[in-house]
Coordinates of C-alpha atoms and ligand atoms in Angstrom, one line a residue:
Chain A
M1 CA 0.0 17.2 27.3
T2 CA 2.7 19.5 28.8
A3 CA 3.7 23.0 27.8
A4 CA 0.9 22.7 25.4
T5 CA 0.0 25.2 22.7
V6 CA -1.7 22.3 20.9
N7 CA -5.1 22.8 19.2
A8 CA -7.8 20.7 20.7
P9 CA -10.0 18.9 18.2
A10 CA -13.4 20.4 17.6
S11 CA -16.5 18.4 18.7
F12 CA -19.3 17.2 16.6
S13 CA -22.9 16.1 17.0
G14 CA -25.3 14.2 14.6
P15 CA -24.2 12.9 11.2
L16 CA -21.3 14.8 9.5
T17 CA -22.7 17.7 7.4
N18 CA -21.0 19.5 4.5
D19 CA -20.2 22.3 6.9
D20 CA -18.6 19.8 9.3
V21 CA -16.5 18.5 6.5
E22 CA -15.4 22.0 5.4
R23 CA -14.3 22.6 9.0
I24 CA -12.5 19.3 9.1
R25 CA -10.7 20.1 5.9
R26 CA -9.3 23.2 7.4
D27 CA -7.5 21.0 10.0
F28 CA -5.5 19.4 7.2
P29 CA -3.1 22.0 5.9
V30 CA -1.8 19.8 3.1
L31 CA -5.2 19.6 1.4
D32 CA -5.1 23.3 0.6
Q33 CA -2.9 23.4 -2.4
L34 CA -2.9 23.3 -6.2
I35 CA -1.4 20.3 -8.1
N36 CA -0.7 20.9 -11.7
G37 CA -2.8 24.1 -11.4
K38 CA -5.8 22.2 -10.0
P39 CA -7.1 21.9 -6.4
L40 CA -5.6 18.7 -4.9
V41 CA -8.1 15.9 -4.7
Y42 CA -6.4 13.4 -2.4
L43 CA -7.9 9.9 -2.9
D44 CA -5.0 7.8 -1.8
N45 CA -5.9 7.5 1.8
A46 CA -5.5 3.7 1.9
A47 CA -1.8 4.2 1.2
T48 CA -1.5 6.9 3.8
T49 CA -3.7 9.6 5.2
Q50 CA -3.0 13.3 5.7
K51 CA -2.2 14.6 9.1
P52 CA -4.5 17.1 10.9
R53 CA -3.0 20.1 12.7
P54 CA -3.4 18.6 16.2
V55 CA -1.2 15.7 15.2
I56 CA 1.4 18.0 13.6
D57 CA 1.3 20.2 16.7
A58 CA 1.7 17.4 19.2
I59 CA 4.8 16.2 17.4
S60 CA 6.3 19.7 17.1
N61 CA 5.3 20.4 20.7
Y62 CA 7.3 17.4 21.8
Y63 CA 10.4 18.5 19.9
L64 CA 10.0 22.1 20.8
H65 CA 9.4 21.6 24.5
N66 CA 9.8 18.1 25.8
N67 CA 12.4 16.2 23.7
S68 CA 14.0 13.6 25.9
N69 CA 14.4 9.9 26.1
V70 CA 11.7 7.9 27.8
H71 CA 11.8 5.6 30.9
R72 CA 15.4 6.6 31.5
G73 CA 16.1 9.9 33.2
V74 CA 14.9 11.3 36.5
H75 CA 14.9 14.8 35.1
T76 CA 11.8 16.8 34.2
L77 CA 12.0 16.5 30.5
S78 CA 12.3 12.8 30.6
Q79 CA 9.3 12.6 32.9
R80 CA 7.3 14.8 30.5
A81 CA 8.3 12.7 27.5
T82 CA 7.5 9.5 29.3
D83 CA 4.1 10.8 30.5
D84 CA 3.1 11.8 27.0
Y85 CA 4.5 8.6 25.4
E86 CA 2.5 6.5 27.9
A87 CA -0.6 8.8 27.5
G88 CA -0.5 7.8 23.8
R89 CA -0.6 4.2 24.8
E90 CA -3.6 4.7 27.1
A91 CA -5.4 6.7 24.4
I92 CA -4.9 3.7 22.0
R93 CA -6.1 1.3 24.6
R94 CA -9.3 3.2 25.1
F95 CA -9.7 3.6 21.3
I96 CA -9.8 -0.2 20.7
N97 CA -11.2 -1.0 24.1
A98 CA -8.3 -3.2 25.1
P99 CA -8.5 -4.5 28.7
D100 CA -5.1 -3.1 29.7
S101 CA -2.6 -0.7 28.3
S102 CA 0.3 -3.1 28.9
E103 CA -1.2 -5.1 25.9
I104 CA -0.5 -2.1 23.6
I105 CA 2.9 -2.7 22.0
Y106 CA 4.4 0.1 19.9
V107 CA 5.8 -1.2 16.7
R108 CA 6.7 0.5 13.4
G109 CA 3.5 -0.4 11.7
T110 CA 1.3 -3.3 10.6
T111 CA 4.2 -5.0 8.8
E112 CA 6.2 -5.1 12.0
G113 CA 3.1 -6.2 14.0
L114 CA 2.7 -9.2 11.7
N115 CA 6.4 -10.0 11.7
L116 CA 6.5 -9.8 15.5
V117 CA 3.8 -12.4 15.9
A118 CA 5.2 -14.6 13.1
S119 CA 8.6 -14.4 14.5
S120 CA 7.9 -14.6 18.3
Y121 CA 4.6 -16.5 18.6
G122 CA 5.2 -18.6 15.4
R123 CA 8.7 -19.7 16.2
K124 CA 7.7 -20.7 19.7
F125 CA 4.4 -22.5 19.1
F126 CA 4.5 -23.8 15.5
R127 CA 5.9 -27.2 14.4
A128 CA 6.4 -28.9 11.1
G129 CA 3.1 -29.8 9.6
D130 CA 1.2 -27.1 11.4
E131 CA -1.1 -24.8 9.4
V132 CA -1.8 -21.1 9.4
I133 CA -4.9 -19.8 7.6
I134 CA -5.0 -16.5 5.8
T135 CA -7.5 -15.1 3.3
G136 CA -7.0 -14.7 -0.4
M137 CA -7.1 -11.0 -0.1
E138 CA -4.1 -10.3 2.2
H139 CA -1.6 -7.6 1.8
H140 CA 1.8 -9.1 1.1
S141 CA 2.7 -8.3 4.7
N142 CA 0.3 -11.0 5.9
I143 CA 1.6 -13.6 3.4
V144 CA 5.4 -13.3 3.3
P145 CA 6.2 -13.6 7.1
W146 CA 4.3 -16.9 7.2
Q147 CA 6.0 -18.1 4.0
I148 CA 9.4 -17.4 5.5
L149 CA 8.4 -19.2 8.6
G150 CA 7.0 -22.0 6.5
K151 CA 10.3 -22.5 4.8
E152 CA 12.1 -22.4 8.1
I153 CA 10.0 -24.8 10.1
G154 CA 7.7 -26.4 7.6
I155 CA 4.3 -24.9 8.3
R156 CA 1.6 -24.9 5.6
L157 CA -0.3 -21.8 4.5
R158 CA -4.0 -22.3 3.8
V159 CA -5.9 -19.6 1.9
I160 CA -9.6 -18.9 2.2
P161 CA -10.9 -18.2 -1.3
F162 CA -13.5 -15.5 -2.1
N163 CA -16.2 -15.0 -4.6
D164 CA -16.3 -12.5 -7.6
Q165 CA -17.8 -9.8 -5.4
G166 CA -14.8 -10.2 -3.0
E167 CA -16.6 -12.0 -0.2
L168 CA -14.9 -14.8 1.7
L169 CA -16.3 -18.3 1.3
M170 CA -17.0 -19.0 4.9
D171 CA -17.9 -22.7 4.3
E172 CA -14.4 -23.2 2.8
Y173 CA -12.9 -21.5 5.8
E174 CA -14.8 -23.7 8.2
S175 CA -13.7 -26.9 6.4
M176 CA -10.0 -25.7 6.6
L177 CA -10.0 -25.5 10.3
N178 CA -8.5 -28.7 11.8
E179 CA -6.3 -30.0 14.6
R180 CA -3.2 -28.8 12.7
T181 CA -4.4 -25.2 12.5
R182 CA -2.3 -23.1 14.9
L183 CA -3.4 -19.6 13.9
V184 CA -5.9 -17.7 11.7
S185 CA -4.5 -14.4 10.5
V186 CA -6.9 -12.3 8.5
V187 CA -7.2 -8.8 7.0
H188 CA -10.2 -6.9 8.5
Q189 CA -10.7 -4.6 5.5
S190 CA -9.0 -5.4 2.2
N191 CA -6.9 -2.6 0.8
A192 CA -7.3 -3.9 -2.7
L193 CA -11.1 -4.6 -2.7
G194 CA -12.5 -2.7 0.3
T195 CA -14.2 -5.9 1.6
I196 CA -14.9 -5.8 5.3
N197 CA -14.4 -9.4 6.4
P198 CA -16.7 -11.0 9.1
V199 CA -14.0 -11.1 11.7
S200 CA -16.3 -11.9 14.6
S201 CA -17.6 -15.0 12.8
I202 CA -14.1 -16.0 11.8
V203 CA -13.0 -15.7 15.5
E204 CA -16.0 -17.7 16.7
L205 CA -15.3 -20.6 14.4
A206 CA -11.6 -20.6 15.3
H207 CA -12.2 -20.2 19.0
A208 CA -14.6 -23.1 19.0
R209 CA -11.5 -25.2 18.2
G210 CA -9.2 -23.3 20.5
I211 CA -7.3 -21.6 17.7
P212 CA -6.2 -17.9 18.1
V213 CA -6.9 -15.2 15.6
M214 CA -4.8 -12.3 14.4
V215 CA -6.4 -9.4 12.7
D216 CA -4.7 -7.0 10.3
A217 CA -6.6 -3.8 11.0
A218 CA -4.5 -1.5 8.9
Q219 CA -7.4 -0.5 6.7
S220 CA -10.2 -0.8 9.1
I221 CA -9.0 1.1 12.1
P222 CA -9.2 4.6 10.4
H223 CA -12.7 3.9 9.2
L224 CA -14.7 1.7 11.7
P225 CA -15.2 1.6 15.4
I226 CA -13.1 -1.3 16.7
D227 CA -13.6 -3.0 20.0
V228 CA -11.1 -5.8 20.4
Q229 CA -13.1 -7.4 23.2
A230 CA -16.3 -7.4 21.2
M231 CA -14.4 -8.7 18.2
G232 CA -12.9 -11.4 20.3
A233 CA -9.6 -11.4 18.4
D234 CA -6.3 -12.5 20.1
F235 CA -3.9 -10.1 18.2
L236 CA -4.7 -7.0 16.2
T237 CA -2.2 -4.7 14.4
F238 CA -2.4 -1.4 12.6
S239 CA -0.3 1.5 11.3
G240 CA -0.4 5.1 12.7
H241 CA 0.1 6.7 9.3
K242 CA -3.1 5.2 7.8
M243 CA -5.1 6.7 10.7
Y244 CA -4.0 10.3 10.5
G245 CA -1.0 9.8 12.6
P246 CA 2.7 9.9 11.7
T247 CA 4.7 7.2 9.8
G248 CA 7.1 5.0 11.7
I249 CA 4.7 4.1 14.5
G250 CA 2.0 1.5 14.8
V251 CA 0.5 -0.9 17.3
L252 CA 0.4 -4.6 18.0
W253 CA -2.3 -5.4 20.5
G254 CA -2.3 -8.9 21.9
R255 CA -4.0 -10.7 24.8
A256 CA -1.8 -10.4 27.9
D257 CA -1.6 -14.1 28.5
L258 CA -0.4 -14.8 24.9
L259 CA 2.1 -11.9 25.0
N260 CA 3.4 -13.1 28.4
D261 CA 4.1 -16.5 26.9
M262 CA 6.0 -15.1 23.9
P263 CA 9.8 -14.6 23.7
P264 CA 11.1 -11.1 22.9
Y265 CA 11.3 -10.2 19.3
Q266 CA 14.3 -8.0 19.4
S267 CA 16.7 -7.4 22.2
G268 CA 18.7 -4.5 23.7
G269 CA 17.8 -1.7 26.0
E270 CA 14.4 -1.0 27.4
M271 CA 13.2 -4.6 27.2
I272 CA 15.5 -5.8 30.0
R273 CA 15.0 -6.0 33.7
S274 CA 18.5 -7.1 34.6
V275 CA 21.5 -8.2 32.7
T276 CA 24.6 -10.0 33.8
Y277 CA 26.9 -11.8 31.4
E278 CA 25.3 -15.1 32.6
E279 CA 21.7 -14.2 32.4
T280 CA 19.2 -11.6 31.3
I281 CA 15.8 -11.2 32.8
Y282 CA 13.3 -9.6 30.5
S283 CA 10.9 -6.8 31.4
V284 CA 7.2 -7.4 31.5
I285 CA 4.9 -6.4 28.6
P286 CA 4.8 -4.1 26.8
H287 CA 8.5 -3.2 27.4
K288 CA 9.6 -6.8 26.6
F289 CA 8.7 -6.1 23.0
E290 CA 10.0 -2.6 22.8
A291 CA 13.8 -2.9 22.6
G292 CA 15.7 0.3 22.1
T293 CA 14.7 3.9 22.0
P294 CA 11.2 4.0 20.5
D295 CA 9.6 6.5 18.1
I296 CA 8.6 8.8 21.0
A297 CA 7.3 11.6 18.8
G298 CA 5.5 9.1 16.7
A299 CA 3.7 7.6 19.7
I300 CA 2.7 11.0 20.9
G301 CA 1.5 11.9 17.4
L302 CA -0.5 8.7 17.2
G303 CA -2.1 9.5 20.6
A304 CA -3.2 12.9 19.2
A305 CA -4.5 11.2 16.0
V306 CA -6.6 8.8 18.1
E307 CA -8.0 11.8 20.1
Y308 CA -8.8 13.6 16.9
L309 CA -10.7 10.6 15.6
E310 CA -12.6 10.2 18.9
A311 CA -13.6 13.9 18.8
I312 CA -15.2 13.4 15.4
G313 CA -16.6 9.9 16.4
M314 CA -15.9 6.7 14.6
D315 CA -19.6 5.9 14.0
R316 CA -20.0 9.3 12.3
I317 CA -16.9 8.7 10.2
A318 CA -18.0 5.2 9.1
A319 CA -21.5 6.5 8.2
Y320 CA -20.2 9.5 6.2
E321 CA -17.5 7.4 4.3
Q322 CA -20.1 4.7 3.6
A323 CA -22.4 7.2 1.9
L324 CA -19.5 8.7 -0.1
M325 CA -18.3 5.2 -1.2
R326 CA -21.8 4.3 -2.4
Y327 CA -22.1 7.5 -4.3
G328 CA -18.7 6.9 -5.9
A329 CA -19.5 3.3 -6.7
E330 CA -22.7 4.3 -8.4
R331 CA -21.0 7.0 -10.5
L332 CA -18.2 4.7 -11.5
A333 CA -20.6 1.8 -12.4
A334 CA -22.4 4.3 -14.7
T335 CA -19.2 5.2 -16.5
E336 CA -18.7 3.5 -19.8
G337 CA -15.7 1.1 -19.8
V338 CA -15.1 1.1 -16.1
R339 CA -15.3 -2.2 -14.1
L340 CA -15.4 -2.0 -10.3
I341 CA -13.2 -4.6 -8.7
G342 CA -14.5 -5.5 -5.2
T343 CA -18.3 -5.2 -4.8
A344 CA -18.8 -7.0 -1.6
E345 CA -22.0 -6.1 0.2
N346 CA -20.1 -5.1 3.3
R347 CA -17.2 -2.9 2.2
G348 CA -15.5 0.3 3.2
G349 CA -14.4 3.4 1.3
I350 CA -12.3 1.8 -1.4
L351 CA -13.1 2.2 -5.1
S352 CA -10.9 -0.1 -7.0
F353 CA -11.5 -0.2 -10.8
Y354 CA -10.2 -1.4 -14.1
M355 CA -10.5 -0.1 -17.6
E356 CA -10.0 -2.2 -20.6
S357 CA -9.0 0.7 -22.8
A358 CA -6.3 2.2 -20.5
H359 CA -3.6 0.8 -18.2
A360 CA -3.9 1.8 -14.5
H361 CA -0.6 3.6 -14.7
D362 CA -1.7 5.8 -17.6
I363 CA -5.0 6.6 -15.8
G364 CA -3.0 7.6 -12.8
T365 CA -0.9 10.1 -14.9
I366 CA -3.9 11.6 -16.5
L367 CA -5.7 12.0 -13.1
D368 CA -2.6 13.5 -11.6
A369 CA -2.7 16.2 -14.3
E370 CA -6.2 17.0 -13.0
G371 CA -4.8 17.3 -9.4
I372 CA -6.3 13.9 -8.4
A373 CA -4.1 11.5 -6.3
V374 CA -5.0 7.8 -6.7
R375 CA -2.9 4.7 -6.3
T376 CA -2.3 2.5 -9.3
G377 CA -0.8 -0.9 -9.4
H378 CA -1.3 -4.2 -7.6
H379 CA -1.5 -2.6 -4.1
C380 CA 0.9 -5.2 -2.6
A381 CA -1.9 -7.7 -3.2
Q382 CA -0.7 -9.6 -6.3
P383 CA -2.8 -12.7 -5.6
V384 CA -5.9 -10.5 -5.6
M385 CA -5.0 -9.2 -9.1
A386 CA -4.3 -12.7 -10.2
R387 CA -7.8 -13.8 -8.9
Y388 CA -9.4 -11.2 -11.3
E389 CA -6.9 -11.9 -14.0
I390 CA -5.9 -8.2 -14.3
P391 CA -2.4 -6.7 -13.9
A392 CA -3.4 -3.7 -11.9
T393 CA -6.2 -1.5 -10.7
V394 CA -6.7 2.2 -10.1
R395 CA -7.7 2.7 -6.5
A396 CA -9.5 5.7 -5.1
S397 CA -9.6 5.4 -1.3
L398 CA -11.7 7.7 0.7
S399 CA -11.5 9.6 4.0
F400 CA -14.0 11.7 5.9
Y401 CA -12.3 14.8 4.5
N402 CA -13.3 13.9 1.0
T403 CA -16.5 15.2 -0.6
T404 CA -19.0 14.3 -3.3
E405 CA -17.6 17.2 -5.4
E406 CA -14.2 15.4 -5.3
I407 CA -15.9 12.2 -6.5
D408 CA -17.4 14.3 -9.4
T409 CA -13.9 15.6 -10.2
L410 CA -12.7 12.0 -10.3
I411 CA -15.4 11.0 -12.7
K412 CA -14.5 14.1 -14.9
G413 CA -10.9 12.8 -14.8
I414 CA -12.0 9.4 -16.0
D415 CA -13.9 11.1 -18.9
R416 CA -10.5 12.7 -19.8
V417 CA -9.0 9.2 -19.8
I418 CA -11.7 8.1 -22.2
E419 CA -11.0 11.1 -24.4
V420 CA -7.3 10.1 -24.7
F421 CA -7.6 6.4 -24.8
G422 CA -11.1 5.9 -26.3
Chain B
M1 CA 5.2 20.0 -12.9
A2 CA 3.6 18.0 -15.6
S3 CA 3.4 19.6 -19.0
D4 CA 0.5 19.3 -21.4
L5 CA -0.7 15.7 -21.5
S6 CA -0.9 15.8 -25.2
D7 CA 2.9 16.0 -25.3
L8 CA 3.0 12.7 -23.5
Y9 CA 0.2 10.9 -25.2
Q10 CA 0.8 11.8 -28.8
E11 CA -1.6 10.2 -31.2
I12 CA 1.2 8.1 -32.8
L13 CA 2.3 6.8 -29.4
L14 CA -1.3 5.8 -28.7
E15 CA -1.4 4.1 -32.0
H16 CA 1.7 2.0 -31.2
N17 CA 0.0 1.2 -27.9
R18 CA -3.1 0.0 -29.6
R19 CA -1.2 -1.9 -32.3
P20 CA 2.3 -2.6 -31.2
R21 CA 4.8 -3.7 -33.9
N22 CA 6.6 -7.0 -33.7
F23 CA 4.3 -8.1 -30.9
R24 CA 5.0 -11.8 -31.3
T25 CA 7.3 -14.6 -30.3
L26 CA 10.3 -15.6 -32.4
E27 CA 10.7 -19.1 -33.6
D28 CA 14.4 -18.7 -34.1
A29 CA 15.5 -16.4 -31.2
T30 CA 19.1 -16.6 -30.1
H31 CA 18.7 -14.3 -27.1
H32 CA 15.9 -13.4 -24.8
A33 CA 15.1 -11.7 -21.5
D34 CA 12.2 -10.9 -19.3
G35 CA 11.7 -7.4 -17.9
F36 CA 9.8 -6.3 -14.9
N37 CA 8.8 -3.0 -13.4
P38 CA 7.9 -4.1 -9.9
L39 CA 6.4 -0.7 -9.2
C40 CA 3.5 -1.0 -11.6
G41 CA 3.6 -4.7 -12.5
D42 CA 4.6 -4.2 -16.1
E43 CA 6.1 -7.3 -17.6
I44 CA 7.7 -7.8 -21.0
S45 CA 9.4 -10.7 -22.6
L46 CA 11.8 -9.8 -25.4
Q47 CA 13.4 -12.1 -27.9
L48 CA 15.9 -11.4 -30.6
R49 CA 17.9 -13.2 -33.2
L50 CA 21.4 -12.0 -33.6
D51 CA 22.9 -12.8 -37.0
E52 CA 26.6 -12.4 -36.4
D53 CA 26.4 -9.1 -34.6
T54 CA 23.3 -7.7 -36.3
V55 CA 19.8 -7.7 -34.9
G56 CA 18.1 -9.9 -37.5
D57 CA 14.8 -10.1 -35.8
V58 CA 13.2 -8.9 -32.6
G59 CA 9.8 -9.3 -31.0
F60 CA 8.1 -8.8 -27.6
Q61 CA 5.2 -10.0 -25.6
G62 CA 3.7 -9.0 -22.3
H63 CA 1.5 -6.4 -20.7
G64 CA 2.0 -2.9 -19.5
C65 CA 1.0 0.7 -19.7
A66 CA 0.8 2.7 -23.0
I67 CA 4.3 4.2 -22.4
S68 CA 6.0 0.9 -21.9
R69 CA 4.2 -0.8 -24.8
A70 CA 4.7 2.0 -27.2
S71 CA 8.4 2.1 -26.2
A72 CA 8.8 -1.6 -26.7
S73 CA 7.1 -1.3 -30.1
L74 CA 9.4 1.6 -31.2
L75 CA 12.4 -0.3 -29.9
T76 CA 11.8 -3.2 -32.1
Q77 CA 11.5 -1.0 -35.2
A78 CA 14.6 1.0 -34.2
V79 CA 17.0 -1.9 -33.5
K80 CA 16.0 -4.3 -36.3
G81 CA 19.0 -4.4 -38.7
A82 CA 21.3 -2.5 -36.2
S83 CA 24.5 -3.8 -34.8
S84 CA 24.3 -4.6 -31.1
E85 CA 26.7 -1.7 -30.5
D86 CA 24.4 0.7 -32.4
A87 CA 21.5 -0.6 -30.4
M88 CA 23.2 0.2 -27.2
A89 CA 24.2 3.6 -28.5
M90 CA 20.5 4.2 -29.2
F91 CA 19.6 3.1 -25.6
N92 CA 22.2 5.6 -24.3
E93 CA 20.8 8.4 -26.3
F94 CA 17.2 7.5 -25.5
H95 CA 18.1 7.5 -21.8
R96 CA 19.7 10.9 -22.1
M97 CA 16.7 12.2 -23.9
L98 CA 14.5 11.2 -20.9
T99 CA 16.8 12.3 -18.1
E100 CA 18.9 15.3 -19.3
P101 CA 16.7 18.3 -19.9
E102 CA 19.1 20.5 -22.0
A103 CA 21.0 17.7 -23.7
E104 CA 22.3 18.0 -27.2
L105 CA 20.8 14.9 -28.8
N106 CA 21.6 13.0 -31.9
Y107 CA 18.2 13.0 -33.5
D108 CA 19.4 10.9 -36.5
L109 CA 20.3 8.1 -34.1
L110 CA 17.0 8.5 -32.2
G111 CA 14.7 8.6 -35.2
D112 CA 11.1 7.7 -34.2
L113 CA 12.2 7.3 -30.5
E114 CA 11.9 11.0 -30.2
M115 CA 8.2 10.5 -30.0
L116 CA 8.8 9.6 -26.3
A117 CA 10.6 12.8 -25.5
G118 CA 7.6 14.1 -23.5
V119 CA 8.2 11.5 -20.8
I120 CA 10.9 13.7 -19.4
A121 CA 8.2 15.8 -17.8
Y122 CA 6.8 12.8 -16.0
P123 CA 9.6 11.4 -13.8
T124 CA 7.5 8.6 -12.5
R125 CA 7.0 7.3 -16.0
I126 CA 10.7 7.1 -17.1
K127 CA 10.9 3.6 -15.8
C128 CA 8.0 2.6 -18.1
A129 CA 9.8 4.0 -21.1
V130 CA 13.1 2.4 -20.4
L131 CA 11.9 -1.1 -19.4
A132 CA 12.1 -2.5 -22.9
W133 CA 15.6 -1.1 -23.4
H134 CA 16.8 -2.6 -20.1
T135 CA 15.3 -5.9 -21.2
L136 CA 17.1 -5.7 -24.6
K137 CA 20.4 -5.0 -22.9
A138 CA 19.8 -8.0 -20.5
A139 CA 19.0 -10.2 -23.5
M140 CA 22.2 -9.1 -25.4
D141 CA 24.3 -9.5 -22.2
G142 CA 22.8 -13.0 -21.7
E143 CA 21.4 -12.0 -18.3
G144 CA 17.8 -13.3 -18.8
I145 CA 16.1 -10.9 -16.4
A146 CA 15.9 -7.1 -16.1
T147 CA 14.1 -5.0 -13.6
T148 CA 13.8 -1.2 -13.4
E149 CA 14.3 -1.3 -9.6
Ligands
PLP501 C1 -4.3 -4.4 4.7 C2 -2.9 -3.9 4.9 N1 -2.0 -4.6 5.7 C3 -0.8 -4.2 5.9 C4 -0.3 -3.0 5.4 C5 1.1 -2.7 5.6 O1 1.2 -1.5 6.4 P1 2.6 -0.8 6.7 O2 3.2 -0.6 5.4 O3 2.1 0.5 7.3 O4 3.3 -1.6 7.6 C6 -1.1 -2.3 4.5 C7 -0.5 -1.1 3.9 O5 -0.7 -0.8 2.7 C8 -2.4 -2.7 4.3 O6 -3.2 -2.0 3.5

């Protein structure tokens, strides 16, 4: 980092203690405020996470000292901006243990990562009658791009069902794989249910038949250590804003051999090696997929977010959030009239619930009056709601900056709902 | 800044939510529309029978939050027997009540709809309160579908 006045993240050892979490909370300025006269309890982390000081500083540092376009100028500022932008890419490579940083493609977020693969890989390699397998718990962003492609070229979408707990029926999955299957595209951690899907087993079964696998890691990357080589996936995509980085930036990682075979997704500047009116020669990866001036500040901010997470340690984060989730699930299960939706054995920090007596939207308003931020609705996963025959859930989604006291406040908020609605 | 919750969730509103009036399908509907609030998944299906230009009967079905259900229930009571022009005047006044803080309102026209006045302090909930009214308008205009987006 150049011209830095940027706070370095603190370091940690052993499991996260209450003191550690107190220290971490001080890194997040937004947490320190009153909402409707009550201390903010931010439990909407699956929608977007808050940003720690080092991320905010990295972004403002860029605009204060280094703002310039990347890969263009010979001047000093452009060099600094390019260095920091590419340093972000390298930080992300390390974070997911990708073999090479040229496989890290900056996109706007998970939605764009999925659309890129559907549009570029799908259009090139799928033919009428081919099949794409997804799970029954996808975010709409891993459904609609395939449907659109399906209409266009006649591919068929197959959906792996799940049981009442929210666990995939792996036998059904295995029986779906066939010679027409061109891609398996699955969510790693469900945003509606919290289920952590057995991605390595999904990959193993697909690879046994030579079928590539794409992973939507939007909800897993902020909470679990991810090693794309150990996982064995072929594509993986995630959003910066759900992992303590800024909005407008995300990543598509893909195996170099696949990316090299794919046509560009958008065209313009940056992605071109040479242009004449007769012919254009595309750049190599990653630039081939990064047409136009990118979100430079976003990439730098995302790099800082990754370093922040590494400083705490993903194992430590996963263990802390797991304990917090179990505590929350226990307290919710013990609350009269509350039904937890998503009780898979292997799941992350998502507490989705339903109350017969009150609609999710009303619960959200009552909790907001108590300073508690939760998401209410279908979470862009309407087929999941349909599976449970409910219109909407309330979702409290956790981060390492949340505490058991905040879970207790949530339970008190629900008591208030019960007072109003019975 | 949200005001006191009890201004929003008045007992009578909660009662309409628990036991909505005219929560039924009509056998002899002349007009109907479906309303959606894509943000929260609320859905209502509203039917009415216009006798000449008077709302002879009206009913609704569907699911949604307490605000949208109570609002639909109150709507059915308010517009039954009204001319379509009066019904739209009520909608207009109702909308002003929820969006214009210092408005001079015609409380005679609003009648029981005033019960929802507290929604003005909860901007995210205004769409819930107006869903049924948009749906009524769509039904009267022969449009079939209304959304709050
Ligand atoms: C599982 C999952 N996939 C994809 C997305 C879409 O992410 P974005 O809106 O950042 O593109 C989300 C966001 O809610 C998600 O939870």
